[in-house]
Coordinates of C-alpha atoms and ligand atoms in Angstrom, one line a residue:
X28 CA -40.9 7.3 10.8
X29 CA -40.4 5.9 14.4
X30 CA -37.2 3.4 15.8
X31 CA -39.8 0.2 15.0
X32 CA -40.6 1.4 11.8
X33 CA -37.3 2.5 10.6
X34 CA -35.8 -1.1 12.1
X35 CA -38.3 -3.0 10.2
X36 CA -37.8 -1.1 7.1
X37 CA -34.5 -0.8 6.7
X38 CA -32.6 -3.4 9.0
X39 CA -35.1 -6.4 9.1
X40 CA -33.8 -7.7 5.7
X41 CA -31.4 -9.3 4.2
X42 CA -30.5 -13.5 4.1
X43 CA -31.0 -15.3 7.2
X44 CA -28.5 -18.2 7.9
X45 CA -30.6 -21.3 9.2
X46 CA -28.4 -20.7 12.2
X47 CA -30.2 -18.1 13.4
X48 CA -33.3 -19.7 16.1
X49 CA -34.8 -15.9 16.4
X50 CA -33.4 -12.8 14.9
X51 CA -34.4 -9.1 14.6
X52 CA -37.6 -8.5 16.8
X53 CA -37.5 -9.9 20.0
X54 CA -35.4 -8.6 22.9
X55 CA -32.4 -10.9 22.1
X56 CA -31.0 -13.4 18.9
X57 CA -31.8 -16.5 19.6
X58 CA -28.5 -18.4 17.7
X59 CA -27.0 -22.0 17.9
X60 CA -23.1 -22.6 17.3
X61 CA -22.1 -26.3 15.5
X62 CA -20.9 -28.8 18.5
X63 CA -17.6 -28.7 18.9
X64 CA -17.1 -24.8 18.0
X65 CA -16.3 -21.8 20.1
X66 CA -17.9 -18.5 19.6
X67 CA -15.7 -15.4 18.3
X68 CA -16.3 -12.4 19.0
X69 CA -15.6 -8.5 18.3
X70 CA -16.6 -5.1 18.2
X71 CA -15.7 -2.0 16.5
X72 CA -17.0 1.4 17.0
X73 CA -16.8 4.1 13.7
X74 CA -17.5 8.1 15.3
X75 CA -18.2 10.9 12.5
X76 CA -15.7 13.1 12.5
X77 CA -13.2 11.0 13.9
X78 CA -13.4 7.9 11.6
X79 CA -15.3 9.6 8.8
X80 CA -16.2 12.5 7.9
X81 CA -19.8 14.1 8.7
X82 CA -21.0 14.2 5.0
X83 CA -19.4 10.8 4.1
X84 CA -21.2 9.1 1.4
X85 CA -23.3 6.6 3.6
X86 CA -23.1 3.3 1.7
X87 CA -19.9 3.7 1.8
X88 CA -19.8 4.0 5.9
X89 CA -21.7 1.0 5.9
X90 CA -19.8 -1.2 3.0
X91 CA -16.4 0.0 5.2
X92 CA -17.9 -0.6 9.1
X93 CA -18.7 -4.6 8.4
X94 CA -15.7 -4.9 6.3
X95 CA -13.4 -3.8 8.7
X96 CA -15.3 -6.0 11.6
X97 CA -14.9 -8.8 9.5
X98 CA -11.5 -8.1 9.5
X99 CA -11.0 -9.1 13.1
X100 CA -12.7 -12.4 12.5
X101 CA -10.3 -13.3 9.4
X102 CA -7.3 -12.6 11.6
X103 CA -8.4 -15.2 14.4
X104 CA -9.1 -17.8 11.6
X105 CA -12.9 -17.8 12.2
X106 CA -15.8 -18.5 9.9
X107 CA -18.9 -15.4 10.0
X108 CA -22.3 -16.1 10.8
X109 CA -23.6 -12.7 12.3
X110 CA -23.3 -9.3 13.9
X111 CA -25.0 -7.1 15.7
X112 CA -26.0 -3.2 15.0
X113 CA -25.7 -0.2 17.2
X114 CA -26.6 2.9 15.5
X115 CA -26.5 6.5 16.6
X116 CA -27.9 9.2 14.4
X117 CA -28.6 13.0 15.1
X118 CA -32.2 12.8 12.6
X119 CA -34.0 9.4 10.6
X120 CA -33.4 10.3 7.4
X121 CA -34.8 8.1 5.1
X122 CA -31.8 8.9 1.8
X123 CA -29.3 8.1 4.9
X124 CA -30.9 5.1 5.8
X125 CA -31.5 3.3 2.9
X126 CA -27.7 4.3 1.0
X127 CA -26.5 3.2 4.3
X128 CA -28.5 -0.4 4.9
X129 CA -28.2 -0.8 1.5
X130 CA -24.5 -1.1 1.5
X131 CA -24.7 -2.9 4.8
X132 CA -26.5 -5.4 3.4
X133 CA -24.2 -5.8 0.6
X134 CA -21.0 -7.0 2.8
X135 CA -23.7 -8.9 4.7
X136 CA -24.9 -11.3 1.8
X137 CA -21.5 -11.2 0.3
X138 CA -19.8 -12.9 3.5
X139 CA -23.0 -15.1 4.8
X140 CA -23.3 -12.8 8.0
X141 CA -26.9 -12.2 9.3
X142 CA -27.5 -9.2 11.1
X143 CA -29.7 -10.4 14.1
X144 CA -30.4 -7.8 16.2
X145 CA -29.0 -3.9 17.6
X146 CA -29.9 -0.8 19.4
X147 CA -31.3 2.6 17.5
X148 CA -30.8 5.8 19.4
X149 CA -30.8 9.5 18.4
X150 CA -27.7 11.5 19.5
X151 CA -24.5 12.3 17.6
X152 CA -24.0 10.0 14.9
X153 CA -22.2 6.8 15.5
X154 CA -21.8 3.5 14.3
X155 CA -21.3 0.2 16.8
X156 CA -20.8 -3.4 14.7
X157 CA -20.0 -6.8 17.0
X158 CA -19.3 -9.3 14.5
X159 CA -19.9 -13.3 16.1
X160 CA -17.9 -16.2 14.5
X161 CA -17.1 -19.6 14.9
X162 CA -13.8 -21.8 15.3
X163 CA -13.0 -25.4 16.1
X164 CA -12.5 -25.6 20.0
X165 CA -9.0 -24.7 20.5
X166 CA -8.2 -23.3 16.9
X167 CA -8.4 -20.0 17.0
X168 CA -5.5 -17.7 15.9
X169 CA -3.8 -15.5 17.9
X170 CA -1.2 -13.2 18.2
X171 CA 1.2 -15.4 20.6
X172 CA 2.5 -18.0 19.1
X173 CA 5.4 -16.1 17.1
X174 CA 9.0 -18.0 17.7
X175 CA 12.4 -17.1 17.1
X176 CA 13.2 -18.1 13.0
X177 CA 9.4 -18.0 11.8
X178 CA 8.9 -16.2 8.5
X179 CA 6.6 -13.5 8.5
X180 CA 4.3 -12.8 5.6
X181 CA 1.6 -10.7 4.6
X182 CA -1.4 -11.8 2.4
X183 CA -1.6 -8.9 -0.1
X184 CA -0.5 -5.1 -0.7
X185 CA 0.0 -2.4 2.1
X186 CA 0.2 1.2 1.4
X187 CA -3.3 1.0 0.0
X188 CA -4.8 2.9 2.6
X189 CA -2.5 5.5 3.1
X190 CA -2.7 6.2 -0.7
X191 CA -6.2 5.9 -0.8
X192 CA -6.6 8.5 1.4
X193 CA -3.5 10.5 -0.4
X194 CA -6.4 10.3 -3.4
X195 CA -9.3 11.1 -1.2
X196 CA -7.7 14.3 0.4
X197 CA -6.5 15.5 -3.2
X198 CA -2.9 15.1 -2.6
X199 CA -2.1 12.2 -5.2
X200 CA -4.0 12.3 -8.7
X201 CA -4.0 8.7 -10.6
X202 CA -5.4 7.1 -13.6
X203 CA -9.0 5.9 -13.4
X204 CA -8.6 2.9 -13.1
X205 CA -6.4 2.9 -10.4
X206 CA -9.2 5.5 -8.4
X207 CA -11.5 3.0 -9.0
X208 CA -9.0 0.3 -7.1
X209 CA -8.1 2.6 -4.4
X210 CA -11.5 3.6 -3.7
X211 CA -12.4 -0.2 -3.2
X212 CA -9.8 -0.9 -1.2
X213 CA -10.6 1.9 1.1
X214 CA -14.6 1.7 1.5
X215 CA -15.0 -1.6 1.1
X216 CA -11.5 -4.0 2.3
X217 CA -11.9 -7.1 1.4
X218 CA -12.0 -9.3 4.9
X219 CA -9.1 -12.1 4.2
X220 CA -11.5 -14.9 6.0
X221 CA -10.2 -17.7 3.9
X222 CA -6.8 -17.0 4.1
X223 CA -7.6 -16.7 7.7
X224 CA -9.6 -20.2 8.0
X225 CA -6.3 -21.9 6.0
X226 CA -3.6 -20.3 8.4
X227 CA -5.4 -22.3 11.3
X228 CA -3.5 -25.2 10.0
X229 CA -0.4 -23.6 9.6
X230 CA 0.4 -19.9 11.0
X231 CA 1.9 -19.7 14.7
X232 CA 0.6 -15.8 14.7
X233 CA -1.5 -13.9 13.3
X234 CA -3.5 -10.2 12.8
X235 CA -4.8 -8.5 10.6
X236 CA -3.2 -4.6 9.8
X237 CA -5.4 -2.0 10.5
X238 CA -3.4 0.3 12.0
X239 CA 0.1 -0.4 9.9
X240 CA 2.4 -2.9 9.9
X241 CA 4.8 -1.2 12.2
X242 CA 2.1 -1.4 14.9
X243 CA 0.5 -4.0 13.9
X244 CA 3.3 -6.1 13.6
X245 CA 5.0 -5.1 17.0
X246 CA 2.0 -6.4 18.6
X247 CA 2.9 -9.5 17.7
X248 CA 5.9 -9.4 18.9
X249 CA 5.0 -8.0 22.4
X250 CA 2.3 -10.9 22.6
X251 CA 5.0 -13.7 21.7
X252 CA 7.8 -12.2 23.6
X253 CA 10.1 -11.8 19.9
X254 CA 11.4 -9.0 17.6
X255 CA 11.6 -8.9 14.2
X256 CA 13.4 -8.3 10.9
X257 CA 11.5 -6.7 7.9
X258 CA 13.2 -6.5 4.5
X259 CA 11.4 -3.7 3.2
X260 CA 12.4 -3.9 -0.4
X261 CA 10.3 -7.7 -0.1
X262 CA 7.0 -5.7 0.9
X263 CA 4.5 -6.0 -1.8
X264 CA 3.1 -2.4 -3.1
X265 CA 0.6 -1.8 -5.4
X266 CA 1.4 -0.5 -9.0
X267 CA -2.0 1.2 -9.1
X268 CA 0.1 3.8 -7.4
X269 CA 3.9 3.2 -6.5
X270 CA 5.2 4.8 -10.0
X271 CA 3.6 8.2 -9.0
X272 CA 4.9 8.3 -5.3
X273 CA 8.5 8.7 -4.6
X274 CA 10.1 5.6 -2.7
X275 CA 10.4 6.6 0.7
X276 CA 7.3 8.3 0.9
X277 CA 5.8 4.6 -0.6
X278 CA 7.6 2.5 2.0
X279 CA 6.9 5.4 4.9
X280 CA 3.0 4.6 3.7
X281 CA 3.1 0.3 3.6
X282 CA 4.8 0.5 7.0
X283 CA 3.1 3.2 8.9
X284 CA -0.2 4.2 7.2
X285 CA -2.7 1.9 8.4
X286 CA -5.8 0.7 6.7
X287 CA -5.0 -2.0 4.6
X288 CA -6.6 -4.7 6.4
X289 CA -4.4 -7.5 4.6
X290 CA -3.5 -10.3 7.1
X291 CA 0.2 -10.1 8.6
X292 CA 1.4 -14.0 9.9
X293 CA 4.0 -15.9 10.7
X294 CA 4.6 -19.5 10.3
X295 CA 7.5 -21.4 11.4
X296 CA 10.1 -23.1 9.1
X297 CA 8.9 -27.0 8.9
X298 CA 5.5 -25.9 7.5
X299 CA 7.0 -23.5 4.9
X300 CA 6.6 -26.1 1.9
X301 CA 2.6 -27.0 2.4
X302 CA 2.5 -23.1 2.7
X303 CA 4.7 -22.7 -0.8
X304 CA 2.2 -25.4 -2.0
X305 CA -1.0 -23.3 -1.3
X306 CA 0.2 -20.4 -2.8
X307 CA 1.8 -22.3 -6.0
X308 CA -2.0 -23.8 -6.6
X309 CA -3.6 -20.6 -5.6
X310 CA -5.3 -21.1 -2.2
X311 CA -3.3 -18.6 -0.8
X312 CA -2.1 -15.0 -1.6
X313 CA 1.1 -14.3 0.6
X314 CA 4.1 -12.9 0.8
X315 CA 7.4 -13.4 2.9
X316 CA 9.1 -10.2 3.8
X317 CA 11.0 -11.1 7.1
X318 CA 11.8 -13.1 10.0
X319 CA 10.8 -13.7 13.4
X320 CA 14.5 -12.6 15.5
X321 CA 14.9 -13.2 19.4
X322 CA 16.7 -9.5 19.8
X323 CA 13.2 -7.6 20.7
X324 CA 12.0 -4.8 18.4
X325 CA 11.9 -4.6 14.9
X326 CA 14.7 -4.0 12.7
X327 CA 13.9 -2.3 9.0
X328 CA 16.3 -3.3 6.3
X329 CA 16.6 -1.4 3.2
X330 CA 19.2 -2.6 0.7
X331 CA 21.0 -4.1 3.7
X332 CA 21.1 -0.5 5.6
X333 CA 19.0 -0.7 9.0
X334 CA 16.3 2.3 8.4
X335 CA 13.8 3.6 11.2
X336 CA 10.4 4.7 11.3
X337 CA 9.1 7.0 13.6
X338 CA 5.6 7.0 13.0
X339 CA 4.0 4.2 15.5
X340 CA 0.0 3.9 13.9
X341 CA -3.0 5.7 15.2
X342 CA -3.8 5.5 18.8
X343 CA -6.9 7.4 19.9
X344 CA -5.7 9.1 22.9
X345 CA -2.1 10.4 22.1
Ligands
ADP428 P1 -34.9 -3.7 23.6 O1 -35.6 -2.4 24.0 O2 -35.6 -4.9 24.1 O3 -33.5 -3.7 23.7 P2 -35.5 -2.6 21.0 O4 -36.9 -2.3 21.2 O5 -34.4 -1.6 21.2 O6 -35.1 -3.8 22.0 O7 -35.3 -3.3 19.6 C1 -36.3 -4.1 19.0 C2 -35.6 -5.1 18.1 O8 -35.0 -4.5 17.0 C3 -34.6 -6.0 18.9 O9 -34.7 -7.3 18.4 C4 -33.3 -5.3 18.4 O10 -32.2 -6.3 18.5 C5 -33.6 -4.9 17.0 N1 -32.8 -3.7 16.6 C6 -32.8 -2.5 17.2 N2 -32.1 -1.6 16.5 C7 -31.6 -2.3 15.4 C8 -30.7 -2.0 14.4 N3 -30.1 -0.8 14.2 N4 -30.4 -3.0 13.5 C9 -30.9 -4.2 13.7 N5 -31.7 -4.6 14.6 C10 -32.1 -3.7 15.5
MG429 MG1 -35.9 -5.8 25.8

């Protein structure tokens, strides 16, 4: 099997949006954006043995690589319509390929997002995604706008991640049904895009937790200039797991272990009832577990008691 063949076969598939002038094929995409939109745009990079490891089950590489791209469009509030492949793989195997595309394809036709075009080399193997969006001019999210009294929320769970890999790595057993739900929430995160596409009416900050919500959280604050104040008994953990893990080691994991890809936003005080509304009617999954504070940093509360972490999320060259 040679590069063309192996594109056509395995990556020249899959729904095509009607916004998509030329796709796979020719030496770029050809794509048009609705008038009156800005384009959105991000990449992430996945390296075996450093994101995965080498023997990883490969559907499950590509189920978690889009999901976690998408990610980065849900936080800035945008709407999918396609991405963009660059893939690095020591041989073409064809039970690689397949598993892979296959599960590719599956968070593709899931989320409306076309895949029109990429790069196939040979070399160690490596997995490049740029995901492309869309947003009313102006309307993106950011991480900025955080101000002084805001309420912070988060749109589901944290500590999935960390536990999920707890499971993976053998140190935490659970009930099956629980696997099952940990093993989703690790390989294949559900992107919060429409909880991402509402809070562009109504957050003043926003991003989504990939590397913890200590991190995650203090970027925020360094982009909009504030600190903040986390009750941590108001974080919202998962009873697929919380019962079997003892309490510290559960809060250490929902503030510190990254992963969870749940959406972390603030929203200031006037717009806290149409928020209260969403979420009464069901629009919205979201939480409040603190406040936006003008002394800088972030204080942890538990049961009234400041508590530090240590731990400050995953950063590739420390
Ligand atoms: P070029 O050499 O002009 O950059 P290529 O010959 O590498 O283009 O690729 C041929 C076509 O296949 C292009 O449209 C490219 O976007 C697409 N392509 C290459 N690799 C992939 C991939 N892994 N997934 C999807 N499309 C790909
Ligand atoms: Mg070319």
């Amino acid at each position: 099997m040679d590069e063309f063949g192996l594109i056509h076969q395995y990556f020249a598939r899959g729904m095509l949006r009607e916004d998509v002038a030329i796709g796979i094929g020719d030496d770029c995409a050809v794509l048009s954006l609705e008038v009156g939109h800005e384009l959105v745009v991000s990449i992430d990079t996945m390296v075996a043995g450093v994101h995965f490891p080498h023997d990883a089950d490969p559907g499950r590489i590509g189920t978690r690589a889009l999901c976690t791209a998408l990610s980065d469009l849900a936080a800035m509030g945008a709407q999918p319509h396609w991405f963009t492949l660059a893939l690095t793989m020591p041989t073409a195997d064809a039970g690689w390929l397949s598993a892979f595309s296959d599960g590719l394809f599956d968070i593709a036709n899931r989320y409306q997002c076309s895949l029109v075009g990429g790069d196939t080399t040979c070399g160690p193997l490596c997995i490049s995604i740029q995901v492309h969006g869309s947003v009313p001019k102006g309307r993106a999210l950011t991480r900025s706008g955080a101000r002084p009294d805001d309420v912070i929320f988060v749109t589901g769970p944290l500590g999935d991640g960390a536990a999920a890999l707890a499971v993976i790595n053998k140190q935490l057993t659970v009930r099956t049904a629980s696997y099952d739900y940990l093993q989703k929430r690790f390989y294949s995160p559900a992107p919060r895009l429409q909880a991402g596409q509402l809070l562009r009416n109504l957050a003043s900050a926003t991003i989504d937790l990939s590397d913890g919500l200590c991190a995650d959280l203090g970027k925020i604050c360094e982009a909009s200039g504030v600190g903040a104040l986390v009750d941590l008994a108001r974080i919202p953990l998962s009873a697929h797991w919380k019962e079997q893990v003892a309490s510290d080691r559960a809060l250490q994991w929902a503030v510190t272990g990254g992963d969870d890809y749940e959406l972390c936003f603030t929203v200031p005080q006037e717009r806290l009832p149409l928020l209260e509304e969403w979420i009464n009617a069901g629009k919205l999954q979201a939480t409040p577990i603190g406040k936006v504070t003008h002394k800088l940093g972030i204080g942890w509360l538990k049961d009234g008691k400041p508590r530090n972490f240590a731990k400050k999320g995953y950063n590739h060259f420390d």
